[in-house]
Coordinates of C-alpha atoms in Angstrom, one line a residue:
X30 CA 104.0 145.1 140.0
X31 CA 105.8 148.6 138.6
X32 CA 104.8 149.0 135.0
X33 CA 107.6 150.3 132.7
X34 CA 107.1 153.6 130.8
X35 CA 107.4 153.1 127.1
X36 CA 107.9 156.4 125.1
X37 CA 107.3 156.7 121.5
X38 CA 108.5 159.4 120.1
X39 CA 106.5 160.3 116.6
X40 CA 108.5 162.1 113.8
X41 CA 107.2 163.9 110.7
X42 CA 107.1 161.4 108.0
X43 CA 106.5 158.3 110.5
X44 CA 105.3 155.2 109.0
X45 CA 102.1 154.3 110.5
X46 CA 102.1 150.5 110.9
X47 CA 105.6 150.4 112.7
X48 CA 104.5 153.5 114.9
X49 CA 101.9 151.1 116.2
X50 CA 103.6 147.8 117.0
X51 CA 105.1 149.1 120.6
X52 CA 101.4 149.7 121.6
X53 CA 100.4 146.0 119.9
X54 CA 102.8 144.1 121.5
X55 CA 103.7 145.6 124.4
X56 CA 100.4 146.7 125.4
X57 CA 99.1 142.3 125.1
X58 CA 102.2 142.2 127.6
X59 CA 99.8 141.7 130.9
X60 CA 100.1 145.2 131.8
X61 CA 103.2 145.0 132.4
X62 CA 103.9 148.2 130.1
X63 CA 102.8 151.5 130.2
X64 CA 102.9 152.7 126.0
X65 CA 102.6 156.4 125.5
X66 CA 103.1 158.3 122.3
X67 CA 104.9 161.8 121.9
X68 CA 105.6 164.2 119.2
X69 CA 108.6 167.0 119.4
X70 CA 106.2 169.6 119.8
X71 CA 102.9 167.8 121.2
X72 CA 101.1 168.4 117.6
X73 CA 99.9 166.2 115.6
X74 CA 102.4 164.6 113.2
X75 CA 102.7 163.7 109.3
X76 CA 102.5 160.4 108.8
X77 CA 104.3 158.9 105.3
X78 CA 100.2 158.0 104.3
X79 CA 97.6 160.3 103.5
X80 CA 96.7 160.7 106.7
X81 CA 98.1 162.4 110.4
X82 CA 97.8 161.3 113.4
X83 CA 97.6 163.3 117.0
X84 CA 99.3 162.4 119.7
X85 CA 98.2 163.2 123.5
X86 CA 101.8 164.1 124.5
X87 CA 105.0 166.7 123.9
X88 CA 108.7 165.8 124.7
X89 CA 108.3 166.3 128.4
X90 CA 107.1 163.0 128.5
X91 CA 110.6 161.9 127.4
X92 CA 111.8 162.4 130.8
X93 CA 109.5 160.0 132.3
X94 CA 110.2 157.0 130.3
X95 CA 111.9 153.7 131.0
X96 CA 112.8 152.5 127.2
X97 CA 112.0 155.0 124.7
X98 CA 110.9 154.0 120.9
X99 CA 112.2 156.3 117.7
X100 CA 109.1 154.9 115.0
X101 CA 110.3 155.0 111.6
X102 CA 110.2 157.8 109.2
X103 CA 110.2 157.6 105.2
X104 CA 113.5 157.5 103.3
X105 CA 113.4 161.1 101.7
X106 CA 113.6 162.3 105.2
X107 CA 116.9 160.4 105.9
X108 CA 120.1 162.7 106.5
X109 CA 123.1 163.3 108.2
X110 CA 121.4 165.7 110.8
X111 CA 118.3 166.2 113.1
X112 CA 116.2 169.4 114.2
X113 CA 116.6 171.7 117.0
X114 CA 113.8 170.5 118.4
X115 CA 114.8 166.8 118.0
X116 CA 117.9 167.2 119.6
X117 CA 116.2 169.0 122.5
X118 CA 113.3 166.3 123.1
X119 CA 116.7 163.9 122.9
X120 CA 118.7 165.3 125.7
X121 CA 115.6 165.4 127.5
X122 CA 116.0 161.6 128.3
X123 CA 117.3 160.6 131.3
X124 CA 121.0 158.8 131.2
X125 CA 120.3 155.1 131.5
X126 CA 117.0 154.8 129.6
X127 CA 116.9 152.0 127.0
X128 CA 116.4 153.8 123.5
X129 CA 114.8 151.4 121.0
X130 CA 114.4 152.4 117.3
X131 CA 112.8 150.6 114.9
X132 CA 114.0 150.8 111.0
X133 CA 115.1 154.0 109.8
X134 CA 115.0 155.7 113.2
X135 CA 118.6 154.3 113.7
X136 CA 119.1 157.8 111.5
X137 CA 117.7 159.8 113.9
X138 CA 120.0 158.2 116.8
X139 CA 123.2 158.3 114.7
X140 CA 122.4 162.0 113.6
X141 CA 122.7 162.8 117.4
X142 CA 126.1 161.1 117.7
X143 CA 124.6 158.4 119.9
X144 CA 125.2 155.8 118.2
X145 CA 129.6 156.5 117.5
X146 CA 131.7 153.8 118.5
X147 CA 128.6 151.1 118.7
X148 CA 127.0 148.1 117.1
X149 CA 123.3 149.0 115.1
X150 CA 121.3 148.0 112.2
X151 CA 118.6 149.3 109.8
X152 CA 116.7 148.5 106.8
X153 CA 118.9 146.8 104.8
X154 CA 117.6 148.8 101.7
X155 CA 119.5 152.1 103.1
X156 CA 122.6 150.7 104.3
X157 CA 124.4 151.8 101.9
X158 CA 123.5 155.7 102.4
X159 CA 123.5 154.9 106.5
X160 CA 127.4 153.8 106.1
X161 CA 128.2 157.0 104.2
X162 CA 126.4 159.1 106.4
X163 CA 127.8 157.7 109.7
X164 CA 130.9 155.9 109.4
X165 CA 131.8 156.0 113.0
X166 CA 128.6 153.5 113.5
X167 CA 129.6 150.1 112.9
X168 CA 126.2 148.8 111.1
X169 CA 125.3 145.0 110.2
X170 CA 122.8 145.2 108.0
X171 CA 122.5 141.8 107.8
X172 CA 120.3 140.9 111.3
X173 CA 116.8 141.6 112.2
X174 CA 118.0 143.3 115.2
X175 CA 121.2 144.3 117.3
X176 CA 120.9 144.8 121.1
X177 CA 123.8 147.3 122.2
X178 CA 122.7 148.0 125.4
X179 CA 121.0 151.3 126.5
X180 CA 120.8 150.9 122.7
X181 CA 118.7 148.3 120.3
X182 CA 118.0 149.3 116.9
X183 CA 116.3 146.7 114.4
X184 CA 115.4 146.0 111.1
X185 CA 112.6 147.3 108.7
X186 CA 108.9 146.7 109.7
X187 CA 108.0 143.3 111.0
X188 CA 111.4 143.2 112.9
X189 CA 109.7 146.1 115.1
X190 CA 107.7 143.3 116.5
X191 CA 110.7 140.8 116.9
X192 CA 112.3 143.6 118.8
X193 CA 109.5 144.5 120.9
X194 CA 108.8 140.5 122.0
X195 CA 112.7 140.5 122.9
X196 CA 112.1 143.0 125.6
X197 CA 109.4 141.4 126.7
X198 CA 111.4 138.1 126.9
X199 CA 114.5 140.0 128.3
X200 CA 112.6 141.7 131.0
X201 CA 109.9 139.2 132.0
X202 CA 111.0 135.8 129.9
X203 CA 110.2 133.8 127.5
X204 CA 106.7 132.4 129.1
X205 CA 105.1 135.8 129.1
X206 CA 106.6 136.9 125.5
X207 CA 105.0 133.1 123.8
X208 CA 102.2 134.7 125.1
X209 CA 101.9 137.7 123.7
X210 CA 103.3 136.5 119.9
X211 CA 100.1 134.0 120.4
X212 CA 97.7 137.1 121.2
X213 CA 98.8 138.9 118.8
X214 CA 99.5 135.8 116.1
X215 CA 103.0 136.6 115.3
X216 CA 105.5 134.2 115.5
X217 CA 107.0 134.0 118.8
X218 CA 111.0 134.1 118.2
X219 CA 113.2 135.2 115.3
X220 CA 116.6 135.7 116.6
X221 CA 117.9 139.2 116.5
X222 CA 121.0 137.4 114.4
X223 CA 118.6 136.2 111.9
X224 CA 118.9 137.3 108.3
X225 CA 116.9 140.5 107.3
X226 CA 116.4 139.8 103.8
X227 CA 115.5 135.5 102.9
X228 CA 116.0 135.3 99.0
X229 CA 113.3 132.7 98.4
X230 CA 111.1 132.7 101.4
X231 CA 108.4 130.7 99.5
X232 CA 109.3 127.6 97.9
X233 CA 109.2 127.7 93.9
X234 CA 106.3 126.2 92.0
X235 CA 107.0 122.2 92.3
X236 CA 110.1 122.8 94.9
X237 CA 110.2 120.7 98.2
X238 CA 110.0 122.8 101.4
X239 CA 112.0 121.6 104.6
X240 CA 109.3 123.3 106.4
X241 CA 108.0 119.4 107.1
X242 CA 111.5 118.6 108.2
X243 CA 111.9 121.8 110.8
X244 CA 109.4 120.3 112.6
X245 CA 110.2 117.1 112.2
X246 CA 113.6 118.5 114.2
X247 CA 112.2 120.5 116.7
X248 CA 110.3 117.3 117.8
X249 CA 114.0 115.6 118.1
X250 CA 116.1 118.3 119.8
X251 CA 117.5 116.1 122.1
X252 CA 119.0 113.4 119.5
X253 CA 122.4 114.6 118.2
X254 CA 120.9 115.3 114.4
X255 CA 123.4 115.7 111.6
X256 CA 122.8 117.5 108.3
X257 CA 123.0 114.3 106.5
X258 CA 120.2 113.4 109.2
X259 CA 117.7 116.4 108.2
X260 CA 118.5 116.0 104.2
X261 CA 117.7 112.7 104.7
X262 CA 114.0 113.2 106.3
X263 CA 113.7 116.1 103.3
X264 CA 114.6 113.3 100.6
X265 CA 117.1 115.3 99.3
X266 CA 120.8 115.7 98.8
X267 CA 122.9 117.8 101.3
X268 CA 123.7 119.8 98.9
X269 CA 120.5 120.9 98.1
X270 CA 118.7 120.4 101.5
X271 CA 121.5 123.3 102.8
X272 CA 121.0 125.4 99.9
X273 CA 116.8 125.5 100.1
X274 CA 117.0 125.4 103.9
X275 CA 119.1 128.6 104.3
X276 CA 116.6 130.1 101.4
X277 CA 113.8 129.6 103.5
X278 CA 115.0 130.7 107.1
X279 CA 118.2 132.4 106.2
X280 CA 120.2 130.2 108.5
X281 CA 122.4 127.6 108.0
X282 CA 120.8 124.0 109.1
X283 CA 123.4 123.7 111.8
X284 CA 122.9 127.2 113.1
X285 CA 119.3 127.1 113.1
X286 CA 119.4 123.8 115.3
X287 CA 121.5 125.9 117.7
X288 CA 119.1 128.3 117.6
X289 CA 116.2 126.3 118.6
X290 CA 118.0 124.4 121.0
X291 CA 118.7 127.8 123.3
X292 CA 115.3 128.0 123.1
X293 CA 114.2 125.1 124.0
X294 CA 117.1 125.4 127.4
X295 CA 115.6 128.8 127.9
X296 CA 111.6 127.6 128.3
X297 CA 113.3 124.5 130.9
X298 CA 115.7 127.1 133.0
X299 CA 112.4 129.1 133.2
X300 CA 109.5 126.2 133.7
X301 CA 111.7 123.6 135.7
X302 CA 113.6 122.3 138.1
X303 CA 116.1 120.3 136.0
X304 CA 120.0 120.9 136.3
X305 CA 122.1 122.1 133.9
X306 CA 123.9 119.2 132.2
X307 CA 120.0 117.5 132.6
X308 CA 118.9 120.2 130.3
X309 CA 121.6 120.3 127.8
X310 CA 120.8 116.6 127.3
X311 CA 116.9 117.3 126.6
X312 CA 118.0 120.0 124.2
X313 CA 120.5 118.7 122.1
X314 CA 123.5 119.6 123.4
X315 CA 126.3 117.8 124.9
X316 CA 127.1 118.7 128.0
X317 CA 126.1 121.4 130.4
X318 CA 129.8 123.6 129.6
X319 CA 128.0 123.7 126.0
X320 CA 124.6 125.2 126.9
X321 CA 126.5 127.2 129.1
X322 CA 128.6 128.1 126.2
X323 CA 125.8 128.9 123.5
X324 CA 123.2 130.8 125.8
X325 CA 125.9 132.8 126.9
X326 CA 126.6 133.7 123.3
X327 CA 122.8 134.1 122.6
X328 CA 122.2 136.2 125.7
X329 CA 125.1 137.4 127.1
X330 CA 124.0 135.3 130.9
X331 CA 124.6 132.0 132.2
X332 CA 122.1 129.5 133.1
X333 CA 122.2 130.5 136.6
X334 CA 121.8 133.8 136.1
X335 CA 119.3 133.2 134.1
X336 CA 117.1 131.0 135.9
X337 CA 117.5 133.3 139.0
X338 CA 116.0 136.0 136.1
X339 CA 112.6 134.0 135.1
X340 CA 111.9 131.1 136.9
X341 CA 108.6 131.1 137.1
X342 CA 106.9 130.2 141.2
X343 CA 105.1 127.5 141.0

């Protein structure tokens, strides 16, 4: 099997954690990835820490690559332009390759002009100074990732891992990218739609948690649960079930249950034989025109399609 090139291109000011994630996760991929890293000039590069790093590549290696990664670089470094030499290691890309960046290397892109006319995200922290600098990008700040294809930008640090196991699930499915979240003890899906910033991700001191009552749930996809349903398994009123709930995930209940259902269709059209509308009843939903409906809102394929994607030969 071909292994796909991965490029990451390392800037001046780079944070070090996120410049490592592409290697971490889709280096536990089975091979299935080839990860190399590249500064504009082949030197080594300043990192945001008190430390450099050096890289065994130039730009050249730009040319080669299937999906190439922009790593992140610190805030003070954020404006409306790029380098010379950034713009040259750019346009060095071939047309076609998937460009990935991860935080604030949605800057770098948009300083290029390659992001005009298209959907992106960024830390939501500099929103605000992204939006002023490149108004011709339409931003949501709000999701952990946006996939705009050749073009997925994502969130601030961890989401550089929910974006890297959604490549791996969009290339090779969702078998293979369980996998690698388990090697690599991450959790295995957060929806790119997902909210970046979760006010009260830990419950207050002597506050109930619906964490016992998501997995009550996800152990009841395929009964037609209501709100009233899930408040009433948390012991709590709606009103106050809905308002924790979307504290602690930063979904709605009703949303989230979507959410899980896709993936639940997704593992079956991958790891079965069942038909359509036989799926849509283990999941949850209520006929087979409303699985079709919600993965082709979630993915952009049918079940078909998909299934024709990832099957897996047994």
């Amino acid at each position: 099997m071909r292994r796909e090139r991965v490029v990451v291109l390392a800037l001046d000011g780079v944070y070090p954690f996120e410049l490592g994630i592409p290697s971490r996760i889709l280096g536990a991929a089975d091979s299935r990835y080839e990860v190399l890293t590249c500064s504009v000039d082949g030197g080594p590069v300043r990192t945001n820490a008190d430390f450099g790093v050096t890289v065994e590549h130039g730009p050249e290696i730009l040319g080669t690559a299937d999906t190439v990664v922009i790593a992140p670089v610190a805030p003070g470094r954020l404006t409306d332009e790029v380098s010379g030499d950034v713009l040259a290691a750019l346009a060095s890309i071939r047309p076609g390759t998937r460009i990935v960046s991860i935080c604030t290397g949605a800057f770098v892109l948009a300083a290029a002009g390659l992001l005009d006319g298209r959907r992106a995200t960024t830390h939501w922290q500099v929103a605000d100074h992204f939006r002023r600098l490149f108004p011709r990008v339409h931003l949501d700040p709000d999701v952990l990732f946006v996939d705009d294809h050749p073009f997925l930008t994502s969130a601030g640090a961890a989401s550089g891992v929910d974006i890297c196991l959604h490549l791996v699930r969009k290339d090779h499915g969702s078998r293979l990218a369980n996998s690698v979240a388990r090697r690599c003890v991450v959790p295995p899906f957060r929806d790119g739609g997902q909210a970046q910033y979760i006010e009260q991700p830990v419950p207050e001191q002597g506050a109930a948690s619906t964490a016992a009552t998501r997995a009550w749930a996800l152990e009841r996809l395929g009964e037609p649960l209501t709100l009233a349903d899930l408040a009433g398994h948390a012991r709590m009123s709606l009103r106050t079930f809905a308002r924790r709930f979307h504290d602690e995930v930063g979904l709605s209940p009703g949303r989230w249950l979507i959410q899980q259902r896709v993936v639940r269709a997704r593992h079956l059209l991958e790891s079965s034989d069942l038909t359509v509308d036989q799926i849509a009843g283990r999941v949850g939903f209520a006929t087979g025109a409303s699985l079709r409906q919600h993965l082709n809102a979630a993915i952009g394929v049918s079940p078909q399609a998909y299934r024709r994607t990832f099957q897996t030969a047994r």
